[in-house]
Short mmCIF file of C-alpha atoms in Angstrom, two decimals:
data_model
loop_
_atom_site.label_atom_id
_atom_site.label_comp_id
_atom_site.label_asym_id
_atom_site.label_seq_id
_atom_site.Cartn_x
_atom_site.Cartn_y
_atom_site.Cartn_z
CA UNK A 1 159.20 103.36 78.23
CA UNK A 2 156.06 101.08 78.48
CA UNK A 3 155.02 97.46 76.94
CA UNK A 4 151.81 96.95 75.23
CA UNK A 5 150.83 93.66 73.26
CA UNK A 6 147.42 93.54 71.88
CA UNK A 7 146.55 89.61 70.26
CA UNK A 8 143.76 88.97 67.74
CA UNK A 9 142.77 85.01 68.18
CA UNK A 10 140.36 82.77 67.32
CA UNK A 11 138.56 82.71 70.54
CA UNK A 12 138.77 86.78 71.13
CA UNK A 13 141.37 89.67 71.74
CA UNK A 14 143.77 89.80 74.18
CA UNK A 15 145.20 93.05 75.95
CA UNK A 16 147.97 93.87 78.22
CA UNK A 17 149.99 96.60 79.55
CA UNK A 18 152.62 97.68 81.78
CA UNK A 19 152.43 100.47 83.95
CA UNK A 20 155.73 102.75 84.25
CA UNK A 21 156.28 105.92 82.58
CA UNK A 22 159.58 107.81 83.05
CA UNK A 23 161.11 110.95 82.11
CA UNK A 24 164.93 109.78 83.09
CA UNK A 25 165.56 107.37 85.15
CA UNK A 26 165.16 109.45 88.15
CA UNK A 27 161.82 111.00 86.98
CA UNK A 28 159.15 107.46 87.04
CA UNK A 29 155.47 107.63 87.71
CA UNK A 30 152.90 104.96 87.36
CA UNK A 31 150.52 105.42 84.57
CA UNK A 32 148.27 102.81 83.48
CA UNK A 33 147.93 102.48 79.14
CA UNK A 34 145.07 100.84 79.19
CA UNK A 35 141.47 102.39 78.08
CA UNK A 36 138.15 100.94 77.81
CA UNK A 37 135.31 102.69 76.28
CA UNK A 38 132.62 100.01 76.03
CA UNK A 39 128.63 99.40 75.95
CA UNK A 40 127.45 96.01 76.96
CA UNK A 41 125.67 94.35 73.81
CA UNK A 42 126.98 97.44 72.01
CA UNK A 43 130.51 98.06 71.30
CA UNK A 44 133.76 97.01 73.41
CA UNK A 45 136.75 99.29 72.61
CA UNK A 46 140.10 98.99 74.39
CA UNK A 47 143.28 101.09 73.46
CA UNK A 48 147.02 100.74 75.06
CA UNK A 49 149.57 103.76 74.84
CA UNK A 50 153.06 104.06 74.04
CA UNK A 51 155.29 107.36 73.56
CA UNK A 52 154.81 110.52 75.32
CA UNK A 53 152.36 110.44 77.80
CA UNK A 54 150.76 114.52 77.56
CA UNK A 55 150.22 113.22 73.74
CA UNK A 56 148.13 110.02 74.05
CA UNK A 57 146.86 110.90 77.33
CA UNK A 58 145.30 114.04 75.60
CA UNK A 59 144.43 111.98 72.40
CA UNK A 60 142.20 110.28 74.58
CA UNK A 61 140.97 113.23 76.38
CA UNK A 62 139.80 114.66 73.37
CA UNK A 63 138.41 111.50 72.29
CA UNK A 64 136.43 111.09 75.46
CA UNK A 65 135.59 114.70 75.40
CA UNK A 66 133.82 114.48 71.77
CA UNK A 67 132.12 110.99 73.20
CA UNK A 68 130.03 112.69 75.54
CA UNK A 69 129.77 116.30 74.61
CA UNK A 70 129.83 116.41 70.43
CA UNK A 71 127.83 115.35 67.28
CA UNK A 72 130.06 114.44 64.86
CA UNK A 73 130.94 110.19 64.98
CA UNK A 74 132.67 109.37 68.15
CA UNK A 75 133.82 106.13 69.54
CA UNK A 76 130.30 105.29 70.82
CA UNK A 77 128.92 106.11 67.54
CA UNK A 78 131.31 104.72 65.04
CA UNK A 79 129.95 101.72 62.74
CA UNK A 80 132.89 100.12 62.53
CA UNK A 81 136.85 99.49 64.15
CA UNK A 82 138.08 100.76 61.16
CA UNK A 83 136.25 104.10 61.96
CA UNK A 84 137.50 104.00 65.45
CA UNK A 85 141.13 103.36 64.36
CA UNK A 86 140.33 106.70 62.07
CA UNK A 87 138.99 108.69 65.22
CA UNK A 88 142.12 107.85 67.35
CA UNK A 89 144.77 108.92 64.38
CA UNK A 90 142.77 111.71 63.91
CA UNK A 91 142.83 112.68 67.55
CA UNK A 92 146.37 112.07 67.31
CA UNK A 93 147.31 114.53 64.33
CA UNK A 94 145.08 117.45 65.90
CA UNK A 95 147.07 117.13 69.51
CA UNK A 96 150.33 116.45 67.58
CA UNK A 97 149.75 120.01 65.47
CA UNK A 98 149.08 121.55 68.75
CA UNK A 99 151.86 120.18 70.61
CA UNK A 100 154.77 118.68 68.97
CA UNK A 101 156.45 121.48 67.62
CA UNK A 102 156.88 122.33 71.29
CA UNK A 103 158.06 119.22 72.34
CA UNK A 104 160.89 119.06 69.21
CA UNK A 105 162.02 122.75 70.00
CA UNK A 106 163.28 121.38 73.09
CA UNK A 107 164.32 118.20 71.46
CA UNK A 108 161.51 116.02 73.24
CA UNK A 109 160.08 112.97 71.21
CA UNK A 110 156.97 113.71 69.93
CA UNK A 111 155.79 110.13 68.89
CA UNK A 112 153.29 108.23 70.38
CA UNK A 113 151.17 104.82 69.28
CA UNK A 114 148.30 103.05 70.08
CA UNK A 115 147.27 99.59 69.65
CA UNK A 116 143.11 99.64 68.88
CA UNK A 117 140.98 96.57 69.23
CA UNK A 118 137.67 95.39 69.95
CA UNK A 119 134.69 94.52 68.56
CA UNK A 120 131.41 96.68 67.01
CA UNK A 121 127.95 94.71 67.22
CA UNK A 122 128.00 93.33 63.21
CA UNK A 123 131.67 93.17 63.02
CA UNK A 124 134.35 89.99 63.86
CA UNK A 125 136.95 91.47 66.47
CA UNK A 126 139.90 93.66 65.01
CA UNK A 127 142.74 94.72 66.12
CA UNK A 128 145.16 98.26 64.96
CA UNK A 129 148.41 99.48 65.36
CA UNK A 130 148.08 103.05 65.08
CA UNK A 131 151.36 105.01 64.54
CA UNK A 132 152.19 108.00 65.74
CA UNK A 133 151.38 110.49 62.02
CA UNK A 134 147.91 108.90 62.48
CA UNK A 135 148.34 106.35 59.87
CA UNK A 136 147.22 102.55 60.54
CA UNK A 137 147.57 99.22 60.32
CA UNK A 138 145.32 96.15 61.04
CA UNK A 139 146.49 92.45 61.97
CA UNK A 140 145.89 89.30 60.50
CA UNK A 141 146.26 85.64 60.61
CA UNK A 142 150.07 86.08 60.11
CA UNK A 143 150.42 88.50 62.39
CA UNK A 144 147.74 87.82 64.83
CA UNK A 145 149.38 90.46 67.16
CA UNK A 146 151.07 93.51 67.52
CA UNK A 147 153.24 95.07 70.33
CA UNK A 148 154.48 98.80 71.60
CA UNK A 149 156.83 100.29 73.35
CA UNK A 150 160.02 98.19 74.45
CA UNK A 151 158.88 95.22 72.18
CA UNK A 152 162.01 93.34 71.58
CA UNK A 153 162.38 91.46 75.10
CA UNK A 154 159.34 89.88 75.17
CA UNK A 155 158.88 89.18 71.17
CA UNK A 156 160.75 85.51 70.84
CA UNK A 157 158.02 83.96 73.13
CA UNK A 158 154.81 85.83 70.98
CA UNK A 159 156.96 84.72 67.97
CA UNK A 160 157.61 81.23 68.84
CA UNK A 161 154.18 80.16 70.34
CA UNK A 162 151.08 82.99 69.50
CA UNK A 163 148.75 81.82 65.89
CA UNK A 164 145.29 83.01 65.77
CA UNK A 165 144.29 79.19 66.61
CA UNK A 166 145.99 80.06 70.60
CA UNK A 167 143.81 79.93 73.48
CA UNK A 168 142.51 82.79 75.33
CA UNK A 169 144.11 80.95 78.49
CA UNK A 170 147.29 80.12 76.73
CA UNK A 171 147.66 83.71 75.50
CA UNK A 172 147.26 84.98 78.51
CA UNK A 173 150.16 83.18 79.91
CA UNK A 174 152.16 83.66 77.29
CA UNK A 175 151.68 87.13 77.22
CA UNK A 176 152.76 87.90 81.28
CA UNK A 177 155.64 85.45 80.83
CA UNK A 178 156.61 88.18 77.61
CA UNK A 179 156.11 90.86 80.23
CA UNK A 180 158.25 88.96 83.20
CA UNK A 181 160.79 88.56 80.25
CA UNK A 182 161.05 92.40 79.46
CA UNK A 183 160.41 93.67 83.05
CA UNK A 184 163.67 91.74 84.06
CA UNK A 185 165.96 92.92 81.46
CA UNK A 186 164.22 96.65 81.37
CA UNK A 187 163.34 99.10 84.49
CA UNK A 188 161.47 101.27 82.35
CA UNK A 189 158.69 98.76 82.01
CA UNK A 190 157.02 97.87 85.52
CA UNK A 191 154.34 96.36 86.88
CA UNK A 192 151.19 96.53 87.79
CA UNK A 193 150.06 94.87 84.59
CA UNK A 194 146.31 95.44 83.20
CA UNK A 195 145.10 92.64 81.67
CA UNK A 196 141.71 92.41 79.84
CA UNK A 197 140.03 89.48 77.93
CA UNK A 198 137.18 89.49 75.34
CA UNK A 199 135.58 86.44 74.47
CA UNK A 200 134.70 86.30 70.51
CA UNK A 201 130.92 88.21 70.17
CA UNK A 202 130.33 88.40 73.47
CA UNK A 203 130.47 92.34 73.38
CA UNK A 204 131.38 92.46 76.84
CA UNK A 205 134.76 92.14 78.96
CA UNK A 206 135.41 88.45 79.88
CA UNK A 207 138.27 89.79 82.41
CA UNK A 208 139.49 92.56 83.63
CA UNK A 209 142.59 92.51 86.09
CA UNK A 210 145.68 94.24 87.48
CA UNK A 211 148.14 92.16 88.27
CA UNK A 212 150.85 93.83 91.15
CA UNK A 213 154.12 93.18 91.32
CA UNK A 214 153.50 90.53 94.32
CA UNK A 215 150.96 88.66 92.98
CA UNK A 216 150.69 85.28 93.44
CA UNK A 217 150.46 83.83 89.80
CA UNK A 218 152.65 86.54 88.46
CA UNK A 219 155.54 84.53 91.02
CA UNK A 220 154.51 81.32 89.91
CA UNK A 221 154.72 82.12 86.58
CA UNK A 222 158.36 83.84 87.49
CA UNK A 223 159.65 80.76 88.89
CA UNK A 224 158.25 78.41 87.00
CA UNK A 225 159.07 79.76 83.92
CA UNK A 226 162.93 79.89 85.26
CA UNK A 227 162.79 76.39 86.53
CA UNK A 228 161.26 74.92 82.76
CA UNK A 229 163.94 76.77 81.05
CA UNK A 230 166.55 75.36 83.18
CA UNK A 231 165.03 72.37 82.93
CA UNK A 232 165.02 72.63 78.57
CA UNK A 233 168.56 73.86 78.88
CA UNK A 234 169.18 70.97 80.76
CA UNK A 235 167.78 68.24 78.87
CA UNK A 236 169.32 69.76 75.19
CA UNK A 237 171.64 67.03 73.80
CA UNK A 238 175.07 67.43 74.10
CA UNK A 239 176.60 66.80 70.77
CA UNK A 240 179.83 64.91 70.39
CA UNK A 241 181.68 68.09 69.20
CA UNK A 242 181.22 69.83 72.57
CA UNK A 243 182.46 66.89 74.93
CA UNK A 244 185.60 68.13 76.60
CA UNK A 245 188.72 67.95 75.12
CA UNK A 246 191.87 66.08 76.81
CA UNK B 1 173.01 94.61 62.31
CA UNK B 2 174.92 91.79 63.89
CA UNK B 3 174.89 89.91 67.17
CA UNK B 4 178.08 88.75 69.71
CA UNK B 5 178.36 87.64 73.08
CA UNK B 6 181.05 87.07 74.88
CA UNK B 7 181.07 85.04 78.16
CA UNK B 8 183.73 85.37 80.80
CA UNK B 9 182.83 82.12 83.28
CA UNK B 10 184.61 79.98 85.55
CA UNK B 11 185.56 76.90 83.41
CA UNK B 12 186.56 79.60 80.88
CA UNK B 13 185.62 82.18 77.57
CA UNK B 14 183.28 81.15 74.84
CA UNK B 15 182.23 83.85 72.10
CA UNK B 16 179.97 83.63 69.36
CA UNK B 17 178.68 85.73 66.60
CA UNK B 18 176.49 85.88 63.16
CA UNK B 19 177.85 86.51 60.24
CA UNK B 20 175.58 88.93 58.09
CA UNK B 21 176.26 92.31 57.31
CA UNK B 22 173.63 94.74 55.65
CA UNK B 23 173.63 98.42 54.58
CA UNK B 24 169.93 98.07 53.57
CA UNK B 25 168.01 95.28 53.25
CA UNK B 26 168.92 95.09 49.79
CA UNK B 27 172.50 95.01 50.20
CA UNK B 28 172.95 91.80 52.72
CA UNK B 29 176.45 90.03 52.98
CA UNK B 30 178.26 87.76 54.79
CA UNK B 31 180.82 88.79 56.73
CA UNK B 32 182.59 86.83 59.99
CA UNK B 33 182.76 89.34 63.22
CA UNK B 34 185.08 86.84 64.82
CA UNK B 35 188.95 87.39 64.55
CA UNK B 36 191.63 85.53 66.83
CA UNK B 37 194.96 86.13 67.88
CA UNK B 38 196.86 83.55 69.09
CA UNK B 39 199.85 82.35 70.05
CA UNK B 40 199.72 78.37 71.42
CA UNK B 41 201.11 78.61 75.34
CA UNK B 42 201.87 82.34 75.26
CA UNK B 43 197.89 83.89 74.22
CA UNK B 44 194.33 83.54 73.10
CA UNK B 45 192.99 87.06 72.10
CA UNK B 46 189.22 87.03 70.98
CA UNK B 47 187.99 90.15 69.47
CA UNK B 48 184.18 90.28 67.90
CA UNK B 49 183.05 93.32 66.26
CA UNK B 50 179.89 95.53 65.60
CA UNK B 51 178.81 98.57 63.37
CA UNK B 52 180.16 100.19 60.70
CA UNK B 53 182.14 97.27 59.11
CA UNK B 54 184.99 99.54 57.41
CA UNK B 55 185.51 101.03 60.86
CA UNK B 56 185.57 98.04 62.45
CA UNK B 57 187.85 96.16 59.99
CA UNK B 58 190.22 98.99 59.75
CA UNK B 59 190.62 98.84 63.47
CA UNK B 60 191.78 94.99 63.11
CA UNK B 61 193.75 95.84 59.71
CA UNK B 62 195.94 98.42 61.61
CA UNK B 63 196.59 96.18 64.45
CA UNK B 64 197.17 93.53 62.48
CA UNK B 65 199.53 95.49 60.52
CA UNK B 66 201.78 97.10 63.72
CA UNK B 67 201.81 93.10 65.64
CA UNK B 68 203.93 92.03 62.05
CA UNK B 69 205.65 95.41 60.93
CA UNK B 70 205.40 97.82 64.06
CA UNK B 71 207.63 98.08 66.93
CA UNK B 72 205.73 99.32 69.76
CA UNK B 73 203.33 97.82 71.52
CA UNK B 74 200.94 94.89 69.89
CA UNK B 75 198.44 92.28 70.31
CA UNK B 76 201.48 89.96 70.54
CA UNK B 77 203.31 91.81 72.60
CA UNK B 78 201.02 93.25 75.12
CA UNK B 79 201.49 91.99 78.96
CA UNK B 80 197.96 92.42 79.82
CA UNK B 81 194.49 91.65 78.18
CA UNK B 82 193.59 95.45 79.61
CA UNK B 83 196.69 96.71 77.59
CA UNK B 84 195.15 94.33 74.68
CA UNK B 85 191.62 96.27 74.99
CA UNK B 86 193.25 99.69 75.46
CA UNK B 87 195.11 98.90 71.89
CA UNK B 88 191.96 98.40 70.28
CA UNK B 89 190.39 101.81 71.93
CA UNK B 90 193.09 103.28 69.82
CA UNK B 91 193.38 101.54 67.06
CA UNK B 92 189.36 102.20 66.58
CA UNK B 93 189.80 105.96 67.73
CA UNK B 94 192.76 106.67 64.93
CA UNK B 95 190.04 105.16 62.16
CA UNK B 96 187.60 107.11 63.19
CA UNK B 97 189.28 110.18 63.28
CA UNK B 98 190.00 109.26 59.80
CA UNK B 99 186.57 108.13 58.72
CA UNK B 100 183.84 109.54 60.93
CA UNK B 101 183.61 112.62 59.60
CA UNK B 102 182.86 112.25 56.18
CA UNK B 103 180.55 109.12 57.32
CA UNK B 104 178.71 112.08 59.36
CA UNK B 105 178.72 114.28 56.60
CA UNK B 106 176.52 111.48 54.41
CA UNK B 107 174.32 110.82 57.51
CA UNK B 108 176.20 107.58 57.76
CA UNK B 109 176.55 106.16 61.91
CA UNK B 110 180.10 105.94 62.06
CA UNK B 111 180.47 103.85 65.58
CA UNK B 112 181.65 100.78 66.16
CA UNK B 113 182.06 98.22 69.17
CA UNK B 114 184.31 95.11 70.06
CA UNK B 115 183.87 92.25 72.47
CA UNK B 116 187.81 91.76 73.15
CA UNK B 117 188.92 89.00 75.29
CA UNK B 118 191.19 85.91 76.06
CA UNK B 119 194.14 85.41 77.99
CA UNK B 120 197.66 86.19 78.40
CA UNK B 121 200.18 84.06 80.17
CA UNK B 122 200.24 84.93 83.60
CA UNK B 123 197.20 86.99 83.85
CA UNK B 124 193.81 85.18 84.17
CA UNK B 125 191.07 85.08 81.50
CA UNK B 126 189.58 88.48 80.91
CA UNK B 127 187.10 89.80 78.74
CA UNK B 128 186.71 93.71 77.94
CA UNK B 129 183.52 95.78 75.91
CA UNK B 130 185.25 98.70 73.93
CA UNK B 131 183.19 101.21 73.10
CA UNK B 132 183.22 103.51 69.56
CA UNK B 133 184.96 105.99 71.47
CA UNK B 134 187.72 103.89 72.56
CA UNK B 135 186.92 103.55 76.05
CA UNK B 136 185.96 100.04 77.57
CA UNK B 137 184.80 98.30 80.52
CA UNK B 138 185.84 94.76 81.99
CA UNK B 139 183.05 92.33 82.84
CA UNK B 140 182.81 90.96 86.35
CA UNK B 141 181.24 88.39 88.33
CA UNK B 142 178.28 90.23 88.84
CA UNK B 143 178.09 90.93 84.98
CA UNK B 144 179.78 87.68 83.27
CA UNK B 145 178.35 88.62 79.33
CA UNK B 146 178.98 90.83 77.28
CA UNK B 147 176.66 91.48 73.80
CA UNK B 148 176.84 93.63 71.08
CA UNK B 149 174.33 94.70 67.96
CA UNK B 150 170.89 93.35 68.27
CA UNK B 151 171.19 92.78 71.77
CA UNK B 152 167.60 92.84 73.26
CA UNK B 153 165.81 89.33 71.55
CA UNK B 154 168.63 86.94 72.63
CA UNK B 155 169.40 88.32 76.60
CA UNK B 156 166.14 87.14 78.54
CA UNK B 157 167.55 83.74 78.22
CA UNK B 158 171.19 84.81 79.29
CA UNK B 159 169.69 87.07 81.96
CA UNK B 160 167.65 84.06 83.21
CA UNK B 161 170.70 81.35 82.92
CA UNK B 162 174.15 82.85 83.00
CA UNK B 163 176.62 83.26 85.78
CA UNK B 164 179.87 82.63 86.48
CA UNK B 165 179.42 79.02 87.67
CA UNK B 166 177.99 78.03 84.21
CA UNK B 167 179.34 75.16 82.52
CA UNK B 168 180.96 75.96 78.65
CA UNK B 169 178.66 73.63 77.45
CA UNK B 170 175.52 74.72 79.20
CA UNK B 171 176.85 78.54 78.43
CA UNK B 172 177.54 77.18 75.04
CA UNK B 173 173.90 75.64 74.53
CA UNK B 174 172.56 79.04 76.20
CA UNK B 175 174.22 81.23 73.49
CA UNK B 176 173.02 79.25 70.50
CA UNK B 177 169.82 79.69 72.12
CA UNK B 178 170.08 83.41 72.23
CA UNK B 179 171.04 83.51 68.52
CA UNK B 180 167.96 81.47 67.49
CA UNK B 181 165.47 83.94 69.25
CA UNK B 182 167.46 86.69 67.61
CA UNK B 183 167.54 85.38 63.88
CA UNK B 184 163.81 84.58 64.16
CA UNK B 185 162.89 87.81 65.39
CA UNK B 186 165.76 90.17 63.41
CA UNK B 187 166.53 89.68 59.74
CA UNK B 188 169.22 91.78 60.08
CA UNK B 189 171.15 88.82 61.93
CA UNK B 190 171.93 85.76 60.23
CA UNK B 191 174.26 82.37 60.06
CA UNK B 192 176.51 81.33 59.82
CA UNK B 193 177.41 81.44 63.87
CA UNK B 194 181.04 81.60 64.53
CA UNK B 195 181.70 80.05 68.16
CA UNK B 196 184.47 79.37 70.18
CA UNK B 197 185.56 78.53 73.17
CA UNK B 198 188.72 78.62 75.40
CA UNK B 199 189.51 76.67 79.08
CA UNK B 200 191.25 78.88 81.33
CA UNK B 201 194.52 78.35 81.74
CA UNK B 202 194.73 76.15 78.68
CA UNK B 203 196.69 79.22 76.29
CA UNK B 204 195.51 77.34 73.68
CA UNK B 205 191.56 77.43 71.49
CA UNK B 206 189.50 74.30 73.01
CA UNK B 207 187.27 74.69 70.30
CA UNK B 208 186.32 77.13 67.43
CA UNK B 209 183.78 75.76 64.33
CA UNK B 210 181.02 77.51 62.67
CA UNK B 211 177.53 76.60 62.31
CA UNK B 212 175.78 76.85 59.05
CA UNK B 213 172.20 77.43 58.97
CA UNK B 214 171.59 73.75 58.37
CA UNK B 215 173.97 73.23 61.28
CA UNK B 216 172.08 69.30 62.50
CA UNK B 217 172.94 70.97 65.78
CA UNK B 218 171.27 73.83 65.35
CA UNK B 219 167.99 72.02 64.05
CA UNK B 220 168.16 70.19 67.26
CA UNK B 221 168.05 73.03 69.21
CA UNK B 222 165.40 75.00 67.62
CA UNK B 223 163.13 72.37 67.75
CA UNK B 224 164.06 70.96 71.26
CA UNK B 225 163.67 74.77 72.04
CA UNK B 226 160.69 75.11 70.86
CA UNK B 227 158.77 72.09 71.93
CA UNK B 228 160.09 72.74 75.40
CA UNK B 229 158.74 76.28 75.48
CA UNK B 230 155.32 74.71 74.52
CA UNK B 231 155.16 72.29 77.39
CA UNK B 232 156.46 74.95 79.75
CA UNK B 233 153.88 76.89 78.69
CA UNK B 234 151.40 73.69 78.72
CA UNK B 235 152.29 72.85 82.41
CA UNK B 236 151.99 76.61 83.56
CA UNK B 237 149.24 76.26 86.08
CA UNK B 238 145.83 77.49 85.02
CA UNK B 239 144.77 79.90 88.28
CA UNK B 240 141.09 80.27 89.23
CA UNK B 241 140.35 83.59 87.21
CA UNK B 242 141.57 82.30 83.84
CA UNK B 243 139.10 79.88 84.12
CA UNK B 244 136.07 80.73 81.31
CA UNK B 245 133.71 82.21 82.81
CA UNK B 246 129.57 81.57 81.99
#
């Protein structure tokens, strides 16, 4: 499995992603999802991967192969993120026609998705969810976000607190306590967790990080996220109904 | 879908589960999960059920039917909760053997799960998962909980808060909880919550209501829920890299 969560805010996008991939439990490798294909002042492009690794892994290949060897529009060329989202479904279908009937013969899942954001030089940031038959979606203000992989964990916490008006900073924390949530109830998803920040026109990476499984603010945020909730459970009213009985 | 849990804790048992049932989303009811079977100083027997609802009811109509007109062994009679949970194995394995083909033949999922627990006079409080094919397992102090249906948006917060030294109210706050993360995230789930709870030893219910969507309670919670979240989140410490850079 994996966990991706891409946000599209106010102040710029957001982008995180585990780094476990597994085949079985007793087959797990560490695989970073996260891509960047960017040109300062230009063009900043990141993608996260979920599903079967050979597929997106070669998606991108190809992708990154056609960047820097063909003529036709390629990620550094495109105009816009709707062209990019395009490219990467594209990519997608031509790997999937090579591969997946392969991969289904021996009953192997042959899905994989990618969450596309960034920002072109004349375009606001976007942000895509493109599905594994190449077809695409794009967020907005009501859904300012969109997640892959083993989303359910870590969704209350996006749900309850993420609108486009979020901080950068507070999305960012509210984003690795969504990953401490799923990590803990999920093996398949495992740190390190990229983490990269762009800043609203700036058409350049604010941050870039990896985040191990020791870090220091990755703990604090552990325990103090434990100790709040405790704390919240805590201080909920008691209501008259559930005072002991007898 | 639906959601249960079932708790098995020191002080005692609480369950709780939604009440909507859907075969679509077009064709949503309301249906409780909960069923009880009791006898006051002699038994408390919980069950809460998921899946296919005519497999699941069937399993409860046919023990119901054998505890009033059989003679062998029933919910009433049996001398163990583990005899209890191996009655509903079978119960649920004749149905299916009735049903589950011609579900399978129409593509229908023809499985089904229970949460069975309570307590039988001289045994202590025990609380079983029983699995579509009949066979269970018992929860222990290691694993106190037990959920069923859309299990993964409610457990971070049981994960995080539940063991065996858990107060009934604190366990009972905790659950309601869970159920509010999952009915915000999952359509498929919805209230009315059935909840109830039972003090060991006591061979008697210490509690059962339901909560209707309007529930004051429940209000309270979401929104004490909710603003605590935010000021955990607020009071998260801000580390040196988040800072904005330039």
């Amino acid at each position: 499995m994996t966990y991706c969560i891409g946000l599209n805010l106010d102040e710029g996008l957001l982008f995180a992603s585990d780094s476990r991939t597994n085949a079985g439990v007793d087959d797990v490798r560490r695989f970073g999802k996260m891509r960047v294909f960017a040109v300062d002042g230009d063009r900043v492009i990141v993608t996260l991967s979920a599903g079967n690794l050979s597929l997106t892994q070669n998606t991108l290949n190809l992708l990154e192969y056609r960047a820097n060897h063909g003529d036709g529009t390629s990620l550094y060329s495109a105009q816009s993120m709707f062209e990019v989202a395009s490219l990467v479904g594209d990519a997608m279908r031509e790997i999937r026609k090579r591969d997946a009937p392969y991969l289904r013969d021996t009953g192997i899942d042959a899905s994989g998705t990618f969450i596309v954001g960034g920002q072109i030089k004349g375009e606001v940031p976007r942000l895509f969810l493109v599905y594994s038959e190449g077809n695409f979606i794009e967020s907005n203000p009501d859904t300012p976000y969109f997640q892959t992989g083993e989303i359910k964990f870590g969704k209350p916490i996006l749900d309850r607190m993420v609108t486009p008006q979020t901080s950068l900073d507070e999305a960012t924390k509210c984003a690795l306590v969504s990953f401490d949530s799923t990590m803990r109830s999920n093996l398949s998803v495992g740190p390190p967790i990229d983490l990269l920040r762009y800043r609203r026109d700036a058409l350049s990476i604010d941050l870039k990080m990896r985040l191990e499984d020791d870090d220091p603010y990755l703990n604090q945020v552990r325990s103090h996220w434990n100790d709040s909730l405790r704390m919240a459970l805590e201080s909920l009213p008691t209501p008259a109904w559930m005072t002991p009985q007898g």
